[in-house]
Structures are given as structure tokens and as C-alpha cells.
Coordinates of C-alpha atoms in Angstrom, one line a residue:
X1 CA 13.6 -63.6 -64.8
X2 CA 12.7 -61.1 -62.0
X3 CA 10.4 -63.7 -59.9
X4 CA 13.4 -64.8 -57.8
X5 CA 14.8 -61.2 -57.0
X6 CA 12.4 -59.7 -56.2
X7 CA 9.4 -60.6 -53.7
X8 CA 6.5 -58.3 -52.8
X9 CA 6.8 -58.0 -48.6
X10 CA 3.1 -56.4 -47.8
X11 CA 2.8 -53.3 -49.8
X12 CA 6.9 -53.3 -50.7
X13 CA 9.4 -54.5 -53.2
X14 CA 12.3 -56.2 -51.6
X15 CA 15.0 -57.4 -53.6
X16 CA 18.1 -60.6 -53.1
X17 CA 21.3 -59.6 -52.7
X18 CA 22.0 -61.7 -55.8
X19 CA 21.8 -60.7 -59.5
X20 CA 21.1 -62.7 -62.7
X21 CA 24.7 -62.3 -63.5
X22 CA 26.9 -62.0 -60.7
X23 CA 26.1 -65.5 -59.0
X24 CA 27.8 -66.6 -56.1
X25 CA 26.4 -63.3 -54.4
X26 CA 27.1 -59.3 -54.9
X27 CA 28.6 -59.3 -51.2
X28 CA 30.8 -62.7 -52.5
X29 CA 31.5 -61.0 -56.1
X30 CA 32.7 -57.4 -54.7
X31 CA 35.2 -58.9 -52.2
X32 CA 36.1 -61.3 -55.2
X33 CA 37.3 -57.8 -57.0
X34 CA 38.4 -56.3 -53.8
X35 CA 40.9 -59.1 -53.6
X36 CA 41.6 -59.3 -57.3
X37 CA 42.8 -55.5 -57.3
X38 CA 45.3 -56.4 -53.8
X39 CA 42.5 -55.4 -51.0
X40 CA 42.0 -57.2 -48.0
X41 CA 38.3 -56.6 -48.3
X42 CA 35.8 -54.1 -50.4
X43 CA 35.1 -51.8 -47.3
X44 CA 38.9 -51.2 -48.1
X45 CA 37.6 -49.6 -51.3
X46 CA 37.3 -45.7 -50.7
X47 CA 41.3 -45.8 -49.1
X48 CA 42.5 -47.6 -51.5
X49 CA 41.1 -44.5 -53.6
X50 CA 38.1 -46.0 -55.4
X51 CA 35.9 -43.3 -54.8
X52 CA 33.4 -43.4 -57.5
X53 CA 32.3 -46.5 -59.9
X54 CA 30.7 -46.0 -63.5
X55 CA 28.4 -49.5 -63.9
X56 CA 28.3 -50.0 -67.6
X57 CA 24.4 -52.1 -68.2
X58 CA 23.9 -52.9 -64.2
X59 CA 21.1 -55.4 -64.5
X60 CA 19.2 -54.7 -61.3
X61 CA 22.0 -52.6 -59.9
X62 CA 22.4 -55.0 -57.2
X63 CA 26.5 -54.0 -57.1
X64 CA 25.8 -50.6 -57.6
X65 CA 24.0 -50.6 -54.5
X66 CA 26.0 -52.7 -52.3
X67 CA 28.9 -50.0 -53.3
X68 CA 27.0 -47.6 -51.9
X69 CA 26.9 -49.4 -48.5
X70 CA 30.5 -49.3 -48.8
X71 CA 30.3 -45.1 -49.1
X72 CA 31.6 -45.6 -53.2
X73 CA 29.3 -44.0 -55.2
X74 CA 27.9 -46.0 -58.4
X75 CA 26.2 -44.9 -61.1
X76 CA 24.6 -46.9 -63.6
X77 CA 24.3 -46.2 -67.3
X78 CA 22.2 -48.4 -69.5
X79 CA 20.4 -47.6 -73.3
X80 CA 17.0 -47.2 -73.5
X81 CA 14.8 -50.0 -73.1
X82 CA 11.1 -49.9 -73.9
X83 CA 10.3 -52.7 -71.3
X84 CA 12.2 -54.1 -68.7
X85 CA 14.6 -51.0 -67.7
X86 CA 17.9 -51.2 -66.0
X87 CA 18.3 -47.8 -65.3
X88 CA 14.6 -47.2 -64.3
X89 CA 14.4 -50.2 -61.8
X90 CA 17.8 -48.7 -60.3
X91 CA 16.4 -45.1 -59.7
X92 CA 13.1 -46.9 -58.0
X93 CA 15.5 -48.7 -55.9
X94 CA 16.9 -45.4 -55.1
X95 CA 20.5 -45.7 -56.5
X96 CA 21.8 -43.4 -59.1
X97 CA 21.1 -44.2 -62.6
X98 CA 21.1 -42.6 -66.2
X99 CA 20.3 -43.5 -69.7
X100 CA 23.4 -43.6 -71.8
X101 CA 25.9 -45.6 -74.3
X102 CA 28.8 -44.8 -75.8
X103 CA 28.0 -47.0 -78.7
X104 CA 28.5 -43.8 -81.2
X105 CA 29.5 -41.3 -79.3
X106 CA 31.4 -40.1 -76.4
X107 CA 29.4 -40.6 -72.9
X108 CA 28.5 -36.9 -71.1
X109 CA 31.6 -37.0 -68.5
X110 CA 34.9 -35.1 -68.7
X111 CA 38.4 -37.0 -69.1
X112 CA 39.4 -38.8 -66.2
X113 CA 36.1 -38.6 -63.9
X114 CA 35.9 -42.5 -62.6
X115 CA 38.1 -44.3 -60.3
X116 CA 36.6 -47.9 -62.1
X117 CA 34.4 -48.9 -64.8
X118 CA 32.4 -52.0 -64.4
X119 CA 30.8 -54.3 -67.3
X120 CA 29.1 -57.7 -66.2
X121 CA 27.4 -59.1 -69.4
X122 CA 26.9 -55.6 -70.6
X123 CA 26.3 -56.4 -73.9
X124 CA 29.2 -54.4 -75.9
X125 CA 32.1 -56.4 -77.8
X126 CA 35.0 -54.2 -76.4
X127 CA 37.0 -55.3 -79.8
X128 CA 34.6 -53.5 -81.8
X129 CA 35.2 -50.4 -84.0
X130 CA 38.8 -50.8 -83.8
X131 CA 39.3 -50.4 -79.8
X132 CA 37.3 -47.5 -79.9
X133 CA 35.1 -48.6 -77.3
X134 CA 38.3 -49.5 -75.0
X135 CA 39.5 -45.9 -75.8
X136 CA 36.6 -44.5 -74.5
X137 CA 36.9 -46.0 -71.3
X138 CA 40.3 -45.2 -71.4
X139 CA 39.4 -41.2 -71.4
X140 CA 36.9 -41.4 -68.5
X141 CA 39.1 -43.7 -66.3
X142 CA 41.6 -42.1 -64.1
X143 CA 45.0 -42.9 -64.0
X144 CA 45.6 -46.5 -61.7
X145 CA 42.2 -47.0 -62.4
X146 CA 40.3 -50.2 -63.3
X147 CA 38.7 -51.9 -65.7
X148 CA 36.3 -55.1 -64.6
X149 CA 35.1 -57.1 -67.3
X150 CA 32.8 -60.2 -65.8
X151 CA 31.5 -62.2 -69.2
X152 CA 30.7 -65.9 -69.4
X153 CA 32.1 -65.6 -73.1
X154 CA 35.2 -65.5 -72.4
X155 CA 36.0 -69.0 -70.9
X156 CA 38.8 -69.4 -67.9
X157 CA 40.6 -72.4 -68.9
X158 CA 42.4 -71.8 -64.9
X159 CA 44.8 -69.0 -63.3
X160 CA 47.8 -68.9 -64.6
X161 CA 49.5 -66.5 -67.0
X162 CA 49.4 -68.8 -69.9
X163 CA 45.9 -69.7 -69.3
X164 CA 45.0 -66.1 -69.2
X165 CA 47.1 -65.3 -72.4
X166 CA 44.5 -68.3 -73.9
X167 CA 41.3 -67.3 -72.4
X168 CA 41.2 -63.6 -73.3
X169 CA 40.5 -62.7 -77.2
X170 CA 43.6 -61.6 -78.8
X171 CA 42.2 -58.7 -80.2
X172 CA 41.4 -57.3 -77.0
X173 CA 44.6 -58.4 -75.3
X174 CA 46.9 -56.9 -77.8
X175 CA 44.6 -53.6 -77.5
X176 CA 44.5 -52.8 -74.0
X177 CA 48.6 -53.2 -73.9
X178 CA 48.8 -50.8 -77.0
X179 CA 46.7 -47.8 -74.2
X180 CA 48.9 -49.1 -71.5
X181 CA 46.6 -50.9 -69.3
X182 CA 48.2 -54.2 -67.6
X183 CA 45.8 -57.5 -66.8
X184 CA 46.6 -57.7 -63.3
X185 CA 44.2 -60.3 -62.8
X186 CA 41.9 -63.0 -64.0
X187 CA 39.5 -65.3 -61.4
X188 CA 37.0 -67.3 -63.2
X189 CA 35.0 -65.1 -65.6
X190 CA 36.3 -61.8 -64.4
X191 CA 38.9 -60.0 -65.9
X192 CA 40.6 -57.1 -64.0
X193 CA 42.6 -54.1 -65.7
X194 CA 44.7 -51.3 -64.5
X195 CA 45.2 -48.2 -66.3
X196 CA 48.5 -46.3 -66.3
X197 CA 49.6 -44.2 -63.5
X198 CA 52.5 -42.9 -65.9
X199 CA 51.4 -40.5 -68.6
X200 CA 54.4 -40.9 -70.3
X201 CA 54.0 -44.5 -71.1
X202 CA 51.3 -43.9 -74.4
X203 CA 54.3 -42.0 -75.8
X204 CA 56.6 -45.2 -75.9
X205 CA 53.7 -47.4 -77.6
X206 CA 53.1 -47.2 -81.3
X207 CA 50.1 -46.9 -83.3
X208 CA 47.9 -44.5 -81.0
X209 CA 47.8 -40.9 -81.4
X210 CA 47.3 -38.3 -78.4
X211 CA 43.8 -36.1 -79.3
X212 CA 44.2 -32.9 -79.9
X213 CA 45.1 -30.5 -77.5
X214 CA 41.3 -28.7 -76.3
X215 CA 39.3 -31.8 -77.4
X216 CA 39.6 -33.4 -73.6
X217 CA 36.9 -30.6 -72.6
X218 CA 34.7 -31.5 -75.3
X219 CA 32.9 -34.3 -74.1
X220 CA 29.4 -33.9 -74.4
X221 CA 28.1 -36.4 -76.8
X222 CA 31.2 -36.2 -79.1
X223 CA 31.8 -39.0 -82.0
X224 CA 33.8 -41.4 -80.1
X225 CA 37.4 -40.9 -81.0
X226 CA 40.2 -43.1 -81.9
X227 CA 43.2 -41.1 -80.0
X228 CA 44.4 -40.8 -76.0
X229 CA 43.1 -38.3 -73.9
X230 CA 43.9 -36.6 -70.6
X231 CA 47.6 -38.5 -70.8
X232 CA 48.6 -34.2 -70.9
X233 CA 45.8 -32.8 -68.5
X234 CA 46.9 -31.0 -65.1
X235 CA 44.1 -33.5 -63.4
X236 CA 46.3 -36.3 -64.1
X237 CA 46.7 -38.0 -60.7
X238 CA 46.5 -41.7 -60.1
X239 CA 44.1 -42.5 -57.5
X240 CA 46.7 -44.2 -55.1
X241 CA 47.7 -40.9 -54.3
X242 CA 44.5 -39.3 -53.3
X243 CA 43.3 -38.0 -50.2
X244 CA 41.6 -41.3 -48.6
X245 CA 38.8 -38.8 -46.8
X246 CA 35.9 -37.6 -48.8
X247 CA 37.2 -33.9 -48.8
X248 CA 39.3 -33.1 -51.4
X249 CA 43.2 -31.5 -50.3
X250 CA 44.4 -28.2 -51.3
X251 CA 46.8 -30.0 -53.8
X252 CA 43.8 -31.9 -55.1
X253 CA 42.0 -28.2 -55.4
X254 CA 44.9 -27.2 -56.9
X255 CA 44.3 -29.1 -60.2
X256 CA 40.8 -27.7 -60.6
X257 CA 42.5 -23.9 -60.2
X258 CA 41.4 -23.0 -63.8
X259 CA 37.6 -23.1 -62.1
X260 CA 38.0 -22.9 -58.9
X261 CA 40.2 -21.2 -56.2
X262 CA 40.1 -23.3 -52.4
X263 CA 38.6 -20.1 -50.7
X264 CA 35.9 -19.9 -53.3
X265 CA 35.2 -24.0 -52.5
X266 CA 35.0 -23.6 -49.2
X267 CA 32.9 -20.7 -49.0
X268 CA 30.8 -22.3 -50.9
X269 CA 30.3 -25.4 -48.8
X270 CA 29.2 -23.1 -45.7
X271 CA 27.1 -21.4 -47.4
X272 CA 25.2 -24.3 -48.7
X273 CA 25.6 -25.7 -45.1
X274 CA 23.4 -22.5 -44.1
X275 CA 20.9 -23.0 -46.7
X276 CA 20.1 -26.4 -46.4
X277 CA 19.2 -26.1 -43.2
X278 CA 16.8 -23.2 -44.1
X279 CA 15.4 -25.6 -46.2
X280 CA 14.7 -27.8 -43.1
X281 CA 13.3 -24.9 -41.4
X282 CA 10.8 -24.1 -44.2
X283 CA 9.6 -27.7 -45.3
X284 CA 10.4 -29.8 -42.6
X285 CA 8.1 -32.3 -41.6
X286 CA 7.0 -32.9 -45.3
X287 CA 10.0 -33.5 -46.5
X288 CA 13.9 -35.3 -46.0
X289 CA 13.5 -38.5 -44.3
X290 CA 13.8 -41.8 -44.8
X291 CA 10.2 -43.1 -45.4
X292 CA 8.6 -42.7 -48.8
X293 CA 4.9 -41.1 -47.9
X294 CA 2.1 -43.5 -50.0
X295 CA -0.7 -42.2 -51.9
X296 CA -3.5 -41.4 -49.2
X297 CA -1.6 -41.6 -46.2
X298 CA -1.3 -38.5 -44.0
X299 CA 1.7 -36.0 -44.3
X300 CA 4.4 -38.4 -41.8
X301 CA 5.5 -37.4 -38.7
X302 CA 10.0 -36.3 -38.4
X303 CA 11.9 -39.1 -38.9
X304 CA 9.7 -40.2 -42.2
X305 CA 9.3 -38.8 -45.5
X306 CA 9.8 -38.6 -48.9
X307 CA 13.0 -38.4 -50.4
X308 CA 15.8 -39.8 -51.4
X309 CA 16.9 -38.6 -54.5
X310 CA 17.5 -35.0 -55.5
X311 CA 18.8 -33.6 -59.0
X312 CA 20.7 -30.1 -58.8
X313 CA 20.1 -28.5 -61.9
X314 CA 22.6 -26.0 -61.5
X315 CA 25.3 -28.0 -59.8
X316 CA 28.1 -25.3 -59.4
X317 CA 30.7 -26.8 -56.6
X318 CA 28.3 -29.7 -56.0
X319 CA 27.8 -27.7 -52.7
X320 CA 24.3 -29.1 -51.6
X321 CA 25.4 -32.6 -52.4
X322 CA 28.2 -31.5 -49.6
X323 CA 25.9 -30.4 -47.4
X324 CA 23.6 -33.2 -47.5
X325 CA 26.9 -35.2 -46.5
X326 CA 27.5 -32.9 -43.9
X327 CA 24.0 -33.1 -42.2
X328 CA 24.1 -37.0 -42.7
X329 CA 21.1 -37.5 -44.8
X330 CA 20.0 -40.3 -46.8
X331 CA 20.2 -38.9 -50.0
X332 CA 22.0 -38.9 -52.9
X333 CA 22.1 -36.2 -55.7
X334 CA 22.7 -36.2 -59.4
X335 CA 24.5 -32.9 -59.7
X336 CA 23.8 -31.1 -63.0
X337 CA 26.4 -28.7 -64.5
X338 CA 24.3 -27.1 -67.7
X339 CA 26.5 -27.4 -70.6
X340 CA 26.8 -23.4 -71.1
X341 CA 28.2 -23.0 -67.6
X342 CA 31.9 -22.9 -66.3
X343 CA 32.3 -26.7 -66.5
X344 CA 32.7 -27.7 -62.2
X345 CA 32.2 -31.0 -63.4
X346 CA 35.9 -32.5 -63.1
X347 CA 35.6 -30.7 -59.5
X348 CA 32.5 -32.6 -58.6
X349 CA 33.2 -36.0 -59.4
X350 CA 36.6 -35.6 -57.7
X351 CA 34.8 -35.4 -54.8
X352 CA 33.2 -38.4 -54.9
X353 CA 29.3 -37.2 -56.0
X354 CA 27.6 -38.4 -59.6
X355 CA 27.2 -35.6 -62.0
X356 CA 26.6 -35.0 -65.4
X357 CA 26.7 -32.4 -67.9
X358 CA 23.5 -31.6 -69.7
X359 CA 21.9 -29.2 -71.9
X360 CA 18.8 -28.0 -70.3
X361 CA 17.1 -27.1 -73.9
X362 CA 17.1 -31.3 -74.4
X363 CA 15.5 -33.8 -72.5
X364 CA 17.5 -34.9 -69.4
X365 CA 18.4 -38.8 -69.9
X366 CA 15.9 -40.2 -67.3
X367 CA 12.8 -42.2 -67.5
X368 CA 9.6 -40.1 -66.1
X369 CA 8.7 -39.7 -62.8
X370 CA 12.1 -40.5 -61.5
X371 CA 13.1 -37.9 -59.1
X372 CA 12.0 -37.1 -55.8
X373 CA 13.2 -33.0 -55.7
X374 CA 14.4 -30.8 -58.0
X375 CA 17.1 -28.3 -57.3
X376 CA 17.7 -24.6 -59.5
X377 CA 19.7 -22.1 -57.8
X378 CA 20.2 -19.4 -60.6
X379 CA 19.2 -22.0 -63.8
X380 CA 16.4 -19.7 -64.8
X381 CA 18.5 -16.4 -65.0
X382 CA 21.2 -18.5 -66.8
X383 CA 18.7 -20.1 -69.5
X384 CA 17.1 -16.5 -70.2
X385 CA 20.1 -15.7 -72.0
X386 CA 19.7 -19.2 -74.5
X387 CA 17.0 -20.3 -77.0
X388 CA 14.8 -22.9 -75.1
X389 CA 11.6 -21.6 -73.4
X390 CA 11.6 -21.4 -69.7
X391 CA 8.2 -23.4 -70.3
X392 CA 9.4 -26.3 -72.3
X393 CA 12.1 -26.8 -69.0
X394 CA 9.1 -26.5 -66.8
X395 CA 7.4 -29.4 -68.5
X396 CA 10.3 -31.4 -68.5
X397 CA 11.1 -31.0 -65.1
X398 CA 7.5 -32.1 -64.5
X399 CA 8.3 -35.1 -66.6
X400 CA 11.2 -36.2 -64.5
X401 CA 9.7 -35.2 -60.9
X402 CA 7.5 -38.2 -59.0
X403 CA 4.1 -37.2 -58.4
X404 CA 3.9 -35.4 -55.0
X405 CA 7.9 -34.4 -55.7
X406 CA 8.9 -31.4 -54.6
X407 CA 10.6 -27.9 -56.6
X408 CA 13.0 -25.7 -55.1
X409 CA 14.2 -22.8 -57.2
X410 CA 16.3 -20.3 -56.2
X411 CA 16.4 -17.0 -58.3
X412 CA 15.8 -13.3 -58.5
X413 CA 12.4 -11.7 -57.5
X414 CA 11.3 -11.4 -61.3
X415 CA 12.6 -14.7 -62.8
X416 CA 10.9 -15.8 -59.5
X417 CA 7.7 -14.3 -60.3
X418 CA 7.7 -15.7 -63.9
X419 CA 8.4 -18.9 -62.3
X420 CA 5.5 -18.9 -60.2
X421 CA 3.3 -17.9 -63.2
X422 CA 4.5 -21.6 -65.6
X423 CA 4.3 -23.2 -62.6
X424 CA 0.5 -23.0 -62.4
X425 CA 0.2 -23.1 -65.7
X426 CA 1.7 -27.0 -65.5
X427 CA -1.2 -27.2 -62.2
X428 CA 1.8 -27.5 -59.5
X429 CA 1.3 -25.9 -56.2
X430 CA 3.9 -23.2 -55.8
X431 CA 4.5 -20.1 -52.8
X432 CA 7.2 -18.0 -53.2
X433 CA 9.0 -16.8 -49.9
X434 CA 11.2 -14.1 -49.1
X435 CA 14.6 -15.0 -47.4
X436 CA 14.2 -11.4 -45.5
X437 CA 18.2 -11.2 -46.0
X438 CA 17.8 -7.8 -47.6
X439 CA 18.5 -9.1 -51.6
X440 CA 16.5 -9.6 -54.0
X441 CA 17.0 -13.5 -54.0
X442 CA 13.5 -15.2 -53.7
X443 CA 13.3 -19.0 -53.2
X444 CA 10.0 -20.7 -55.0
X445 CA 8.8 -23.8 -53.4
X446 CA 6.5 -25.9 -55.4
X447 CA 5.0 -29.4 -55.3
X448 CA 3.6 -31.9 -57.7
X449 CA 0.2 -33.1 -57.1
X450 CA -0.3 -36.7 -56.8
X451 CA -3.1 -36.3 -59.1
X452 CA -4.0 -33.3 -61.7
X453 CA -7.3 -31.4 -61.6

């Protein structure tokens, strides 16, 4: 199945631009969509305000990552798969990627976080369980967000409305008008959705309830539910209306005003500016770059390195993901907001970046040796307070980090210290180093040997 996508070039992987399922071509099948939707072309994406994507079963991720050449973040989520992985050959390929399925219970995102779901022979029939499947993509998409369904199964019999109205299973049809979605269009086997940009219009269709008022910020690994959600939420803006740069307006920062005031946000993003580039001070040339550094190879010289993803553990404002941006560096970050914390998720996938909410006493929802740097600013202080032992997160962040991955955790000088204490325990180099700004902030750089003595 793989032989013909991907071809070992000298010592590296290289992969076709075509996938098993989408096959005329991803370049061909995105500007298919892009059209479908009313676009001139899918670089017209991000203005047309489809800032972030939410790939349900990606295969090899191959429109995931073209996306991301378009500056729309994708992120894949597949279920667990002993062989073969989805979501492990799409983090080696450097894109982001999670385990997850909402097959039982509600995925780990807020209401209305994604600008478009995606499902090319992802395997789930959306008539299921009474719609509820449809319902949950329902509560993550945004309002004038869209739904593409790509699946051989169901059978164009041509374009127009009655051969649409023939070609689509009634169940499904009759479903998505009950939650207000229209089928704006059908091209061969894709089908294209567009949720409601009027939160009013659930009210004037029967059968539905709204969810209780509180459960839309309950969304971490919930029972999947068979009501609306977010059609009431202050966040409820269609995307047509948003702000077609990457930073997000004051009336956009307006919505998140429950967490967040706009000085706070901005202060914020200098002060991860400033920090980031003390980062590049301290470990610069080992690593940020572009080049991955092989087993045996000498440390590279600046431009190469070593990473290219980085998880923030302790997410916040999703201000290091900003900064990255800022500094232009190839590098994308899963930004973490732990489940106990004042949820800044809503604010961070407004702006575009992948994030998740987790708690940090479970396993994250990765496959080993997945990430390149890990990123705590304050985790450690904040988990003190819960049940889990600072050592079981230790092994699990050596679990998720790549051999010869990097740690960066940013604490005070006793967490710090105990820090530096589990980390040789688990055999990872560490040095603590003083920021010499007068507080008692102490950063604790470790790395993951390539092999354990």
C-alpha cells in the first residue's frame, strides 16, 4: 500500500504528493474544495477565513501537509493503530497529529475551535447513533464553517440538485438540515457542508434541543451528546467575518474577555518574543533549524538542526507558538492547556495554532518518541498542588520526547532543583541556569541521550 508513496532517496523518506484516497492529486483535490466552497484557488484559504482544519483519519496526511504550505494549520486525529499509524507517520513527517475519536465520547477541543472538518474515507458512518456523530462536529465547527465528506460510498450519479438529493443517504441528508447545515456542494465523491452563521436558526428547527447552559466548557472527553452547543456562546462569530491576518482584533479579543484582557495578550507576546530569543542565545547551534541531526553525525553547523516540532505543556496565550511565528521558524507547536488551568484554549485556536486540552496525570495521546522539545513554563508548580507524581510526568515526557530531544522547563529555583534531581534519575542530561534577572525564576535545560547508559 505504502510502496508507491513513499521512496527511500539515500538515507531519506520522501513522499508523492498523492494519497491512497484523494486521487487525482492533493494539490488537484484542495483546489477542487477551494472552488467547491466559492474560492478562486486554496491559497485563497486563510482570507476567506479558514484558518485552522481538523483532518478526521488523514491517511498519510498528505492534505494536511499541503495546508500547511498554504499557512492553514491541520491537525490530524486518528484512533490507535497497533501497525500502520496515521497519526504516527504524520508527526514523522513533521505535521501535527494526535490520537483521538469521538466514537464515544466528545473529542478534547472547546465548542467552536475549527474553521473546517475534513473526512476522506475516515471510516465513521456519520448516520450512526442517531446523528450524534454529526452533532459532534457540529460543536467543534465554527459558525460558516465546513464540513467535507470525500467517500466512494456514496455514488454521484452527476451535479445537479436532484442528483444530489439521490446520491446522499437520506438519513444523513435529513440530519444535517435538522442542525442547520446547507449542502452547498457536491463534485464527484465529495460532499461540501456549511454550518450556520445565524445562531438563531436551531431555534426554528424541531426535534433538537440546545445543551445545557455550562456544558459547552465541558469538553474533555465527555459522553457525546445529543443536543446543540455554542449556538448561545459569546465566541459565536462566523468565520467570514474574521480578521484575514494571523493576529487576532481587539473585537476578536473581546470574546475571549472572560480569560483574557488585550493588554494582558499582548504583553504576553513580547515577553515570549524576549524569551525565545534567550533561548537562542543559550542553545543555539544545537538546536532550531531546519536539518534533523542523525545518529553519529557531529552537532551541525547554524542553519541545521534538530527541530521541528515543539509541545508547550503549559500553553497559556499560546505565546511561544507566537513567537516562533514572529522569528519565522520552521516549527510548529502543539500548545497544551492542562485541564486544571484557566482554559486559553478557545484563545489559542482562534489564533490559528493546534492545541489541546490534557490532563498531565494521564498519558498525552501520542505515540512514543514523537516530539522533538518539550516546553513547561510553570507546569511543575501547578501539578504540585494535584495528585500525580512529578516523576510519573517525567517518565512520560520521556516517553513522548525523540531520543537526543531536548527539555526546557521554566520554574522556581526549588521546583527547579527537584527537577534537576528526576531528571537524572530518568539518565537525561540536565544544567540548570540562572536568568541573572534578580527572581527566583530558574530555566532547566535538559537533553535526551540518543542512547541510555
Amino acid at each position: 500500500m505504502t510502496k508507491r508513496l513513499m521512496l527511500l532517496e539515500e538515507n531519506q523518506i520522501a513522499f508523492h504528493s498523492e494519497d491512497g484516497v484523494i486521487f487525482d492529486g492533493v494539490k488537484d483535490y484542495s483546489r477542487q474544495i477551494a472552488e467547491m466552497i466559492g474560492l478562486g484557488t486554496d491559497s485563497e484559504f486563510f482570507q476567506a477565513g479558514v484558518h485552522n482544519v481538523l483532518d478526521i483519519g488523514c491517511g498519510f496526511g498528505s492534505f494536511g501537509a499541503h495546508l500547511l504550505s498554504q499557512k492553514v494549520m491541520a491537525i490530524c486525529i486518528a484512533e490507535y493503530e497497533v501497525t500502520g499509524s496515521q497519526v504516527q507517520l504524520a508527526l514523522e513527517r513533521g505535521l501535527p497529529a494526535m490520537i483521538g475519536n469521538f466514537i464515544s465520547r466528545q473529542l478534547p477541543y472547546p465548542t467552536l475551535s475549527f474553521d473546517m472538518v475534513h473526512c476522506a474515507q475516515c471510516g465513521i458512518v456519520w448516520d450512526q447513533k442517531d446523528g450524534m456523530f454529526l452533532l459532534e462536529v457540529d460543536r467543534v465547527l465554527k459558525p460558516g464553517g465546513y464540513f467535507v465528506l470525500t467517500s466512494p460510498t456514496v455514488r454521484p450519479e452527476g451535479h445537479s440538485v436532484n442528483a444530489k438529493k439521490r446520491s446522499i443517504s437520506t438519513p444523513v441528508e435529513q440530519f444535517t438540515e435538522k442542525i442547520c447545515w446547507t449542502l452547498i456542494a457536491q463534485q464527484d465523491e465529495t460532499f461540501i457542508w456549511q454550518k450556520t452563521a445565524d445562531g438563531n436558526c436551531y431555534a426554528s428547527r424541531n426535534g433538537i434541543p440546545f445543551c445545557k447552559e455550562g456544558q459547552d466548557d465541558l469538553s474533555y472527553y465527555q459522553p457525546l451528546k445529543s443536543c446543540i452547543s455554542g449556538a448561545t456562546s459569546k465566541r459565536w462569530m462566523p468565520i467570514q467575518n474574521r480578521s484575514s491576518t494571523s493576529q487576532l482584533s481587539s473585537a476578536e479579543l473581546e470574546f475571549h474577555g472572560k480569560w483574557v484582557q488585550p493588554e494582558d495578550f499582548y504583553e504576553d507576546s513580547q515577553v515570549w518574543r524576549s524569551a525565545l530569543r534567550n533561548y537562542w542565545s543559550l542553545l543555539t547551534p544545537l538546536i532550531f533549524s531546519d536539518h534533523p541531526k542523525r545518529p553519529g553525525d557531529e552537532d551541525p553547523l547554524p542553519p541545521y538542526n534538530m527541530i521541528r516540532n515543539v509541545m508547550d505543556m503549559n500553553a497559556h496565550y499560546g505565546g511561544l507558538n507566537s513567537a516562533f511565528l514572529g522569528e519565522s521558524k520552521s516549527v510548529w507547536v502543539m500548545n497544551v492547556v492542562p485541564l486544571k488551568a484557566r482554559n486559553t484554549l478557545p484563545l489559542i485556536l482562534d489564533q490559528g495554532f493546534a492545541g489541546v486540552l490534557h490532563d498531565w496525570c494521564e498519558s498525552f495521546p501520542t505515540y512514543p518518541r514523537t516530539y522533538d522539545m518539550l516546553h513547561a513554563n510553570g507546569l511543575l508548580s501547578h501539578l504540585s498542588l494535584e495528585r500525580c507524581s512529578l516523576l510519573d510526568l517525567f517518565l512520560e515526557m520521556d516517553r513522548i520526547l525523540r531520543p537526543e530531544g531536548w527539555v526546557v522547563i521554566s520554574d522556581n529555583l526549588a521546583t527547579i532543583e527537584t527537577a534537576r534531581g528526576l531528571a537524572t534519575q530518568i539518565r537525561w542530561e540536565a544544567r540548570v541556569i540562572d536568568l541573572e534577572n534578580g527572581s527566583d525564576q530558574r530555566l532547566l535545560v535538559c537533553q535526551k541521550p540518543f542512547i541510555k547508559k
